XYZ file of C-alpha atoms in Angstrom:
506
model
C 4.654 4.566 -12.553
C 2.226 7.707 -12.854
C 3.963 10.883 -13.495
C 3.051 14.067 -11.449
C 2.561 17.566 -12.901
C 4.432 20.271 -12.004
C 2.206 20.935 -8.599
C 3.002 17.770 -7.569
C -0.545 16.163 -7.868
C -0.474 12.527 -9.221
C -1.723 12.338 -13.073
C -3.374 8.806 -13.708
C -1.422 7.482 -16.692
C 0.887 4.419 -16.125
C 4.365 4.512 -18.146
C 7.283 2.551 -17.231
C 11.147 2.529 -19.186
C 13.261 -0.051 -19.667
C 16.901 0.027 -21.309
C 20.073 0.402 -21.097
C 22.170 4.277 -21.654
C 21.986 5.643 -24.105
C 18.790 3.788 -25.849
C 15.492 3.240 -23.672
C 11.808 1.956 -24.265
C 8.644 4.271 -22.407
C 5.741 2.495 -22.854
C 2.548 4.225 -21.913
C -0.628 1.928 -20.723
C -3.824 2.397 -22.684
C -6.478 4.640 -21.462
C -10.353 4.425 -21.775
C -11.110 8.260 -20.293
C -12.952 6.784 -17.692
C -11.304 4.182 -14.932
C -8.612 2.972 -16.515
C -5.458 5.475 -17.013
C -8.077 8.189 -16.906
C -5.881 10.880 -18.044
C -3.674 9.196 -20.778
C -3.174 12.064 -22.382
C -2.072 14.546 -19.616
C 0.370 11.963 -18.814
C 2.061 11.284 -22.163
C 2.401 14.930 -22.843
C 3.981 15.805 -19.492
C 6.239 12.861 -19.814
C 6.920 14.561 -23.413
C 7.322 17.914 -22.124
C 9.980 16.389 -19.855
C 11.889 13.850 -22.643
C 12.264 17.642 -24.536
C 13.816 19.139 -21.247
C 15.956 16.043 -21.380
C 17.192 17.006 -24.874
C 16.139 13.227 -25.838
C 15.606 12.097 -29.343
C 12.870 9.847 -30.420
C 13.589 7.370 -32.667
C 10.875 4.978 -32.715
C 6.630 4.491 -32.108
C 5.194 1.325 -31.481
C 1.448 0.227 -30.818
C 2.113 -2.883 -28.212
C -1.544 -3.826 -27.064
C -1.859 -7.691 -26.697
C -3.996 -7.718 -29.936
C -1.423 -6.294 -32.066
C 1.535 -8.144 -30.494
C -0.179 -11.464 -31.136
C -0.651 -9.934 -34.474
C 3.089 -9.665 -34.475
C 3.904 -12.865 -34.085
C 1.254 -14.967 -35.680
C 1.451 -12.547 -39.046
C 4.838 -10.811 -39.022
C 2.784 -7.269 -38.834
C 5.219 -4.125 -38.694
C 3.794 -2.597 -35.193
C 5.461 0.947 -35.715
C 4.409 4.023 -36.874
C 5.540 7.682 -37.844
C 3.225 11.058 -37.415
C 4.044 12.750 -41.117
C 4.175 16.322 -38.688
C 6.889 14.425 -36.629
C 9.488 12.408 -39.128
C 11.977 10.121 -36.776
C 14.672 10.460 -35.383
C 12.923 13.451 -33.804
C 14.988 15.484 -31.631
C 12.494 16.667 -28.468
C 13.610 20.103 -27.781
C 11.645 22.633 -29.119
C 8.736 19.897 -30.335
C 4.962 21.187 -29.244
C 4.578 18.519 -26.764
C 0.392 18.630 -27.072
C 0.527 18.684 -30.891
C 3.051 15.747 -30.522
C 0.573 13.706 -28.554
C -2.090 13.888 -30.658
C -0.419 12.889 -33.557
C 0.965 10.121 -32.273
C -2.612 8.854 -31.391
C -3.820 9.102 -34.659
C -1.163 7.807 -36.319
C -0.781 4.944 -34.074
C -4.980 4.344 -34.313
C -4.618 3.815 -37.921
C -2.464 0.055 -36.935
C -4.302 -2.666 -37.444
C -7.749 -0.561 -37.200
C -10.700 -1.768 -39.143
C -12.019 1.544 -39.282
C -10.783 3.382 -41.882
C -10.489 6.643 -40.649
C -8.039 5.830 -37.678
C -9.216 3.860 -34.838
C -8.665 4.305 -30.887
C -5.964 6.866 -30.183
C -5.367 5.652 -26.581
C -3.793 2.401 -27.384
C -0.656 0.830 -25.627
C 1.993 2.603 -27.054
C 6.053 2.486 -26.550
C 8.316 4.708 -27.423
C 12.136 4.441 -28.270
C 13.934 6.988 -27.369
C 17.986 8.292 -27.357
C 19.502 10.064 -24.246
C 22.321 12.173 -24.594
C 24.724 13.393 -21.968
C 25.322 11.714 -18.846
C 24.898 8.141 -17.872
C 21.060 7.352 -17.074
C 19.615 3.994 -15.476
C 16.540 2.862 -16.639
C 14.968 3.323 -13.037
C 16.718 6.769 -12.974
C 14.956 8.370 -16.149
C 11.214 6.672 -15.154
C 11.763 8.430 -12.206
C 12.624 11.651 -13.293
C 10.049 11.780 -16.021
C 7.717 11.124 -13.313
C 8.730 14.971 -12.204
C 11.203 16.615 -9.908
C 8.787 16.004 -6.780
C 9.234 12.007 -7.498
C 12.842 11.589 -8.449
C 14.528 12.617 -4.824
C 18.057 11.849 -5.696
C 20.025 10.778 -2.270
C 23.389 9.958 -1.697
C 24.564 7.026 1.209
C 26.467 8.334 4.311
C 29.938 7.555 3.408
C 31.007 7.063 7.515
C 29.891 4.629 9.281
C 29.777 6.470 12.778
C 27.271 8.923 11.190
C 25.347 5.596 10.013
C 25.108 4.331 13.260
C 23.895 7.289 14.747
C 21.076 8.149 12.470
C 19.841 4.875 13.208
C 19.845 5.188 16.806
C 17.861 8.660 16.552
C 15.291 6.570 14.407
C 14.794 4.222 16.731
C 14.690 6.622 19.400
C 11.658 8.206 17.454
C 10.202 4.625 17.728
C 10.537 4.059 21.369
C 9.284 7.313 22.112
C 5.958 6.707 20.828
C 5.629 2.660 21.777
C 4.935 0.832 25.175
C 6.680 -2.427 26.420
C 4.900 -5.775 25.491
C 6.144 -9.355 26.539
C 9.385 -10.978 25.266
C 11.310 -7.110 24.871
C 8.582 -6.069 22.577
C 7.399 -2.569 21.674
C 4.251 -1.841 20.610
C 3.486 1.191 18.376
C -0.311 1.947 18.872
C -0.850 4.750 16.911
C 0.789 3.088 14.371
C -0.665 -0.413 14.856
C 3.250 -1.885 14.760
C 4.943 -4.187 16.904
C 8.649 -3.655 17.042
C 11.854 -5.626 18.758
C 15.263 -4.228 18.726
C 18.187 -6.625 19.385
C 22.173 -6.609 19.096
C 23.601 -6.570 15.905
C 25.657 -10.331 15.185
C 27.380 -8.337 12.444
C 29.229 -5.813 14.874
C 29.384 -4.394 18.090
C 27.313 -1.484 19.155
C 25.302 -2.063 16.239
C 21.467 -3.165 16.324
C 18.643 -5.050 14.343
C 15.093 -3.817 13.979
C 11.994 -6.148 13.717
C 8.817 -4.966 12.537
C 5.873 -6.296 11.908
C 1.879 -6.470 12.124
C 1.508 -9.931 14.336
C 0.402 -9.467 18.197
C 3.249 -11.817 18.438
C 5.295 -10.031 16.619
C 6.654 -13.243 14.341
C 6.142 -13.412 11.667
C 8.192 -9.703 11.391
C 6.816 -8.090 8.094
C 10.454 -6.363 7.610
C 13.435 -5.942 9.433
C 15.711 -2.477 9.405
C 19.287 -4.346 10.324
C 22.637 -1.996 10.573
C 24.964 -2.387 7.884
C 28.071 -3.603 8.094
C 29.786 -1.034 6.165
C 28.771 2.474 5.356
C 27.522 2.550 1.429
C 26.749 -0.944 1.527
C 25.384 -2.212 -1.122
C 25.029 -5.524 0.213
C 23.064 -4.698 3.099
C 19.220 -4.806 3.137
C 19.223 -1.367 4.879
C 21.303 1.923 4.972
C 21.139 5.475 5.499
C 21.520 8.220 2.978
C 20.934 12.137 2.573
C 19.397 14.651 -0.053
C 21.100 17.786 -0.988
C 20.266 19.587 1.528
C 21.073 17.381 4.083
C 18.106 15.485 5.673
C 18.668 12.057 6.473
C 16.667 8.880 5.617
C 16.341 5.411 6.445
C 16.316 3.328 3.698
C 15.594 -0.476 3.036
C 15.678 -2.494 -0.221
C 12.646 -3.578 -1.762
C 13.184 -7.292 -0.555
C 11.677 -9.549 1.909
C 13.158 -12.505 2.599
C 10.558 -15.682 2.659
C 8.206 -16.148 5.227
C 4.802 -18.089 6.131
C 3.255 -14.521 5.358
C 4.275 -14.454 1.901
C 4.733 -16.990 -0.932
C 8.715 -17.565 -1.122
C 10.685 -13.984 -1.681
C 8.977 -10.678 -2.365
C 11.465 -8.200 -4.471
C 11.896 -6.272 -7.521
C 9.047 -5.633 -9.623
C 7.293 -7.817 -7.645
C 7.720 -5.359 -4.163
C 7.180 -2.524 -6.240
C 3.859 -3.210 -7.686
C 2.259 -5.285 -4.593
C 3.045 -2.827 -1.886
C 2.695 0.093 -3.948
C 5.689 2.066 -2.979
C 7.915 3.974 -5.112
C 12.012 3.613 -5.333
C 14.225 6.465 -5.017
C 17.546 7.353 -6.835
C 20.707 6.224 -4.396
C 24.376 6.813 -5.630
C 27.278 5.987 -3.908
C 25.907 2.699 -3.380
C 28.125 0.669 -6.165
C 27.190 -2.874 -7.421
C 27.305 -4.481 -10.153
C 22.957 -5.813 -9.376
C 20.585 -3.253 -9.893
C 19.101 -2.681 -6.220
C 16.210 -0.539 -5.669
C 16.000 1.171 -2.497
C 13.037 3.049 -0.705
C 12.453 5.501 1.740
C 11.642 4.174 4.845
C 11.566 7.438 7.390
C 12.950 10.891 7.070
C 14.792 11.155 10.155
C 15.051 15.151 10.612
C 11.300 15.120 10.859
C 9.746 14.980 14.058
C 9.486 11.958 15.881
C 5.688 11.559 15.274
C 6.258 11.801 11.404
C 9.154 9.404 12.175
C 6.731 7.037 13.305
C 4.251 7.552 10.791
C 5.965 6.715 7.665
C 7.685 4.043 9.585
C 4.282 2.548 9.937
C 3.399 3.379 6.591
C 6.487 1.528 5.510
C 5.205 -1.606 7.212
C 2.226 -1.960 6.289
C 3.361 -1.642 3.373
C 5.449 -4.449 3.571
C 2.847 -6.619 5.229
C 0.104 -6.248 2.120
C 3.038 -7.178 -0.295
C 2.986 -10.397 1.783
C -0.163 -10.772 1.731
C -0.647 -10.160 -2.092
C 2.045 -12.657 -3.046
C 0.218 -15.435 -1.958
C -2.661 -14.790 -4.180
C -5.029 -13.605 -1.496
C -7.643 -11.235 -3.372
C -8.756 -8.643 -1.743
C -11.739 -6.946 -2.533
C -11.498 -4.426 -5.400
C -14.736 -2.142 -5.258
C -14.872 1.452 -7.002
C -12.165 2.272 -5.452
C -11.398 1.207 -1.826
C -8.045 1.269 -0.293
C -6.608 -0.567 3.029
C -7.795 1.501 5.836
C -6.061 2.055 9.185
C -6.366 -0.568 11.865
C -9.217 -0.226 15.062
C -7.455 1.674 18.036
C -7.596 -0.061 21.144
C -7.142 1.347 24.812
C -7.737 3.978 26.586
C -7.912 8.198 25.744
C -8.095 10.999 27.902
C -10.612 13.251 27.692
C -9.285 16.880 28.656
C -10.807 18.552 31.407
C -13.395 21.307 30.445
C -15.053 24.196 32.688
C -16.162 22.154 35.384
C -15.756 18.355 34.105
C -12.631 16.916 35.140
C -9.867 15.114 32.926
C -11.450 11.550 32.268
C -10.025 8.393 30.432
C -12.428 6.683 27.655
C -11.999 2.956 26.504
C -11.906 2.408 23.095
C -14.463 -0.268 23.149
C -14.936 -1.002 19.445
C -11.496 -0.923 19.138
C -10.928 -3.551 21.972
C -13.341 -5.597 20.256
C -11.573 -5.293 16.236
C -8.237 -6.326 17.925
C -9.376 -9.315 20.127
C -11.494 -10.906 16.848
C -8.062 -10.169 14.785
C -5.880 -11.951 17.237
C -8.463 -15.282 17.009
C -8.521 -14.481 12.842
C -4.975 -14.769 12.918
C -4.444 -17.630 15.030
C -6.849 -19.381 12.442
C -4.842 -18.758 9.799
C -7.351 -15.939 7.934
C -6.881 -11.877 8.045
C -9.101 -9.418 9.011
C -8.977 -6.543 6.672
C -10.585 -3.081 6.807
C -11.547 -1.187 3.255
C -12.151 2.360 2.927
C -14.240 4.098 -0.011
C -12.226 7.243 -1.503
C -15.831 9.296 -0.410
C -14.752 8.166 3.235
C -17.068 5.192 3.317
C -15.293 2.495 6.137
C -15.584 -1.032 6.929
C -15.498 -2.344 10.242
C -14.081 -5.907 9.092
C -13.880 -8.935 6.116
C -12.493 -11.813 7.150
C -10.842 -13.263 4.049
C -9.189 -16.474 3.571
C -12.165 -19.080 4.882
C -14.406 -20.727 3.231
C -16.844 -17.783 2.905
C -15.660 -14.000 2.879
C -17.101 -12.124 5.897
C -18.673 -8.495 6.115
C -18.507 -7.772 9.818
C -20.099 -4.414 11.318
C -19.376 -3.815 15.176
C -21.618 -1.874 17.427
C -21.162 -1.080 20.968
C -24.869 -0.749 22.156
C -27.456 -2.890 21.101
C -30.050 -0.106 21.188
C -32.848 -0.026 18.228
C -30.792 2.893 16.676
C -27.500 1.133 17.063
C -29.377 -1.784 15.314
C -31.123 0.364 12.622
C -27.443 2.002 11.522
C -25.932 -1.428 11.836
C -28.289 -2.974 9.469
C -28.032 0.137 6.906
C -24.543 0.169 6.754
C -24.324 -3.579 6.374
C -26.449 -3.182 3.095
C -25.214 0.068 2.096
C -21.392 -0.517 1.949
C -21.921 -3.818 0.674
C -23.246 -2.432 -2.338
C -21.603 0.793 -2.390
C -18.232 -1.081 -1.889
C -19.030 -4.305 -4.415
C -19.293 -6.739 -1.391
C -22.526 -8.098 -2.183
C -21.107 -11.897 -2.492
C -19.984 -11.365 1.152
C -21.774 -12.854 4.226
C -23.067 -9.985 6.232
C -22.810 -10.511 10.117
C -23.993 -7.343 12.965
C -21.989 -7.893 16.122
C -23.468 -6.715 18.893
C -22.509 -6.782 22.763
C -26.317 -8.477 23.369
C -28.985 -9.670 21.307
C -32.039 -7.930 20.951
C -35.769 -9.352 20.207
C -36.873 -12.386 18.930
C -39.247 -9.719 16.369
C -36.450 -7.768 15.859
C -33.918 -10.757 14.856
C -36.187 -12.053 12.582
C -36.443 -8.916 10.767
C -32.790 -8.296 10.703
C -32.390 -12.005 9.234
C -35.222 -11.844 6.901
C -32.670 -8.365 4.683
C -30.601 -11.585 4.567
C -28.146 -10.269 7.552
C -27.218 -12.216 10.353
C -26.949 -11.110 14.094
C -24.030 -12.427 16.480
C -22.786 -11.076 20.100
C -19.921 -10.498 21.894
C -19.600 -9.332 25.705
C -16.586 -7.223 26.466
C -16.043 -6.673 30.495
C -13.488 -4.148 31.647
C -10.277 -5.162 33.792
C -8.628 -2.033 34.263
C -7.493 -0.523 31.177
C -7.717 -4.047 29.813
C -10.884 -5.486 28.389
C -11.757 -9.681 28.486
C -14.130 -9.876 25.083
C -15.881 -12.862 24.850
C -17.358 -13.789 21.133
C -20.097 -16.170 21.040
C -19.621 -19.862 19.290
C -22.232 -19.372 17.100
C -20.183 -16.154 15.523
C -17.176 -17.707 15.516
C -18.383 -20.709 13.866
C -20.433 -18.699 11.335
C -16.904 -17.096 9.797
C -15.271 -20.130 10.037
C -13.215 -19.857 12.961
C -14.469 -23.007 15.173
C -15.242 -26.398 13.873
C -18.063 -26.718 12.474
C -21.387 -27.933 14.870
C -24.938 -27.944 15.255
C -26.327 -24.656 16.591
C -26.012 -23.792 20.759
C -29.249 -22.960 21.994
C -27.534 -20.949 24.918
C -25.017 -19.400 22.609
C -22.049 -19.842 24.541
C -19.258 -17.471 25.016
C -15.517 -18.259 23.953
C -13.460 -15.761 25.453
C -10.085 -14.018 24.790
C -8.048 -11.300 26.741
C -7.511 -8.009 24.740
C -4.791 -5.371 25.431
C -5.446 -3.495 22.772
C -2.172 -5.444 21.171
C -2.478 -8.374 18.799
């Protein structure tokens, strides 16, 4: 976990705690001041600043890098260490929490170091430590050294009734913002989530929610099913409220086997691949640790409902996805951007211009070559640089990773920003082992192919034709057997068109 400071912004330093009350571990991740745990030092001193808040007492240092474990074992090395400032058992309170740090990096520099004046002062390091006072969980304290904006403490709805009818406003929220789709299927657009609600087996009046990212809906990424007592621990989902009140949804952090995942995601597992946090749930007694995690704040409004529902999801989806050792692309840094839009917009009416509707074109275009991505078996991701840098598509899990870039015009200017963004993000986003395909609606001239192909880019075509507020998208054979998604054949001269219907739903 990465602690926050006390604004609430996210310090990158990754500690976790293990333990059980009163004696726990906190071992900080080593730093390099540039990528990795950046900011090692602001996070162990706000972590310390909080242990001395705590009234904790720390009884123990430890270097724990891989080196000096191996050391460990192989030579019976003492790891530890003890700042002469700082004799153990230190009691926190009242202990200079900056002074602290820094001489617990030199000291712990000086293990195993071949240089004689101390060596690297951002090492692993773990720290034993004593709590006093009232019974802490190991999850508990990690979360509330991560700072009082992280460790929400919530309690579960002790009446069922009240259960049952938070649930209902949730999915309320969710219906509000979805359209029908075949087979009693919602789908959440904005959201890019296809949802099914069905009666509860466990008891009457009660329902099940399926959600997921599949134009078919199976198979469901998660499912939000009613308990069958209030304060369940048993159940997969619940409901619970802060302090003040405001109610959440909340599911475990398990998903159940699937062919989107390799066998069960949960625990640590859950936590690290989706990248979610757990909150702090009482009134929930069982004798297995369960983490649980916010799913949707119901007392917000029903687009935020939606939102973080989506959010949630997704969420949910990628831990799939990770768990069967898919890699996605890591460049410096990228993160999983937002699904293409399909559909239709309205354009508001201005001065003398009436209201008019707008196709999302590109957007019909992403979600028909998803739908034949999925049905081969591969995913079509979109990556997003943190300077706001996006990808219109890699197709990952072929033979040959896939950098797609969609245009809707096949104009020299569309071409010339095609081509420069192909090369561009590909190197700007560490893609350049990727095949780089422009996907255009026609192809443009023999001169101007030939220059496209000789940058080492390739140029494919699609032809979308409107059917109402539905658009038939056709992708040429030669595309679709370029990323791997036909058999393989000798090239059509003609370049024939294999179509598929797009709803804007996948």
């Amino acid at each position: 976990m990465k602690p926050c400071d006390n604004n609430g912004v996210e310090i990158d330093s990754n500690y976790s705690v293990v333990g059980v009350h009163p004696a726990f571990e906190i071992t900080f991740e080593s730093g390099d001041g540039h990528g990795r745990n950046s900011q090692y030092a602001a996070g162990i001193e706000i972590v310390l600043e909080r242990l001395s808040n705590l009234d904790a007492t720390l009884t123990r240092a430890q270097i724990t890098s891989d080196r000096v474990l191996k050391r460990v074992l192989e030579q019976g090395i003492d790891p530890s260490f003890e700042p002469r400032a700082f004799p153990f058992p230190l009691r926190r309170r009242g202990t200079e929490s900056v002074k602290l740090r820094k001489a617990l990096g030199t000291a712990g520099g000086r293990i195993e170091s071949d240089q004689a004046s101390g060596g690297n002062n951002t090492r692993k390091m773990t720290l034993s430590v004593t709590m006093p006072g009232a019974q802490w969980g190991a999850a508990e304290l990690e979360l509330a050294l991560a700072g009082p904006l992280a460790a929400r403490r919530l309690e579960m709805m002790p009446e069922l009734s009240d259960v049952d009818a938070a649930l209902g406003e949730w999915l309320e929220a969710l219906r509000q913002g979805s359209r029908p789709d075949k087979g009693n299927r919602l789908w959440m657009s904005e959201e890019m989530v296809m949802l099914k609600a069905s009666a509860s087996d466990k008891r009457a009046g009660a329902f099940d929610v399926q959600l997921g990212v599949h134009s078919s809906g199976k198979p469901w990424s998660v499912e939000i099913n009613a308990p069958g007592a209030a304060a369940d621990p048993n159940g997969l989902g619940s409901v619970a409220a802060d302090t003040e009140g405001r109610r959440f949804v909340l599911r475990q952090g398990r998903l159940r086997p699937n062919t989107d995942s390799d066998g069960e995601v949960e625990g640590a597992k859950f936590r690290t691949l989706s990248g979610l946090e757990p909150v702090i749930v009482t009134d929930a007694a069982s004798k297995v640790a369960r983490d649980w995690y916010v799913v949707a704040d119901i007392d917000g409004s029903d687009e935020e409902i939606r939102r973080q529902t989506g959010e949630f999801v997704h969420a949910c989806a990628r831990a799939r996805l990770l768990s069967k050792g898919l890699v996605l692309p890591q460049p410096a840094p990228p993160t999983l951007a937002s699904d293409e839009k399909g559909g239709v917009f309205v354009k508001p009416a201005k001065d003398a211009t009436p209201e008019k509707e707008i196709m999302r074109l590109q957007g019909e275009v992403w979600l028909a070559l998803r739908r034949i991505v999925e049905g081969a078996g591969l995913d079509l991701v979109k990556l997003r640089h943190e300077a706001g840098y996006e990808v219109d598509g890699i197709i990952l899990g072929g033979p040959s990773r896939i950098l797609v870039e969609i245009k809707t015009s096949a104009s020299a200017a569309d071409i010339y920003e095609g081509v420069g963004q192909l090369v561009l993000y590909s190197r700007m986003l560490d893609l350049s082992d990727h095949r780089r395909i422009l996907l255009l609606p026609g192809k443009p001239s023999a001169t101007l192919v030939s220059a496209v192909e000789a940058e080492g880019l390739m140029i494919s075509t699609y032809k979308a034709t409107k059917n109402g507020k539905a658009v038939d998208v056709e992708f040429s054979e030669a595309f679709l057997s370029q990323c791997g998604l036909s058999p393989a054949a000798t090239p059509v001269p003609a370049d024939p068109l294999v179509s598929t219907l797009a709803h804007g739903v996948l």
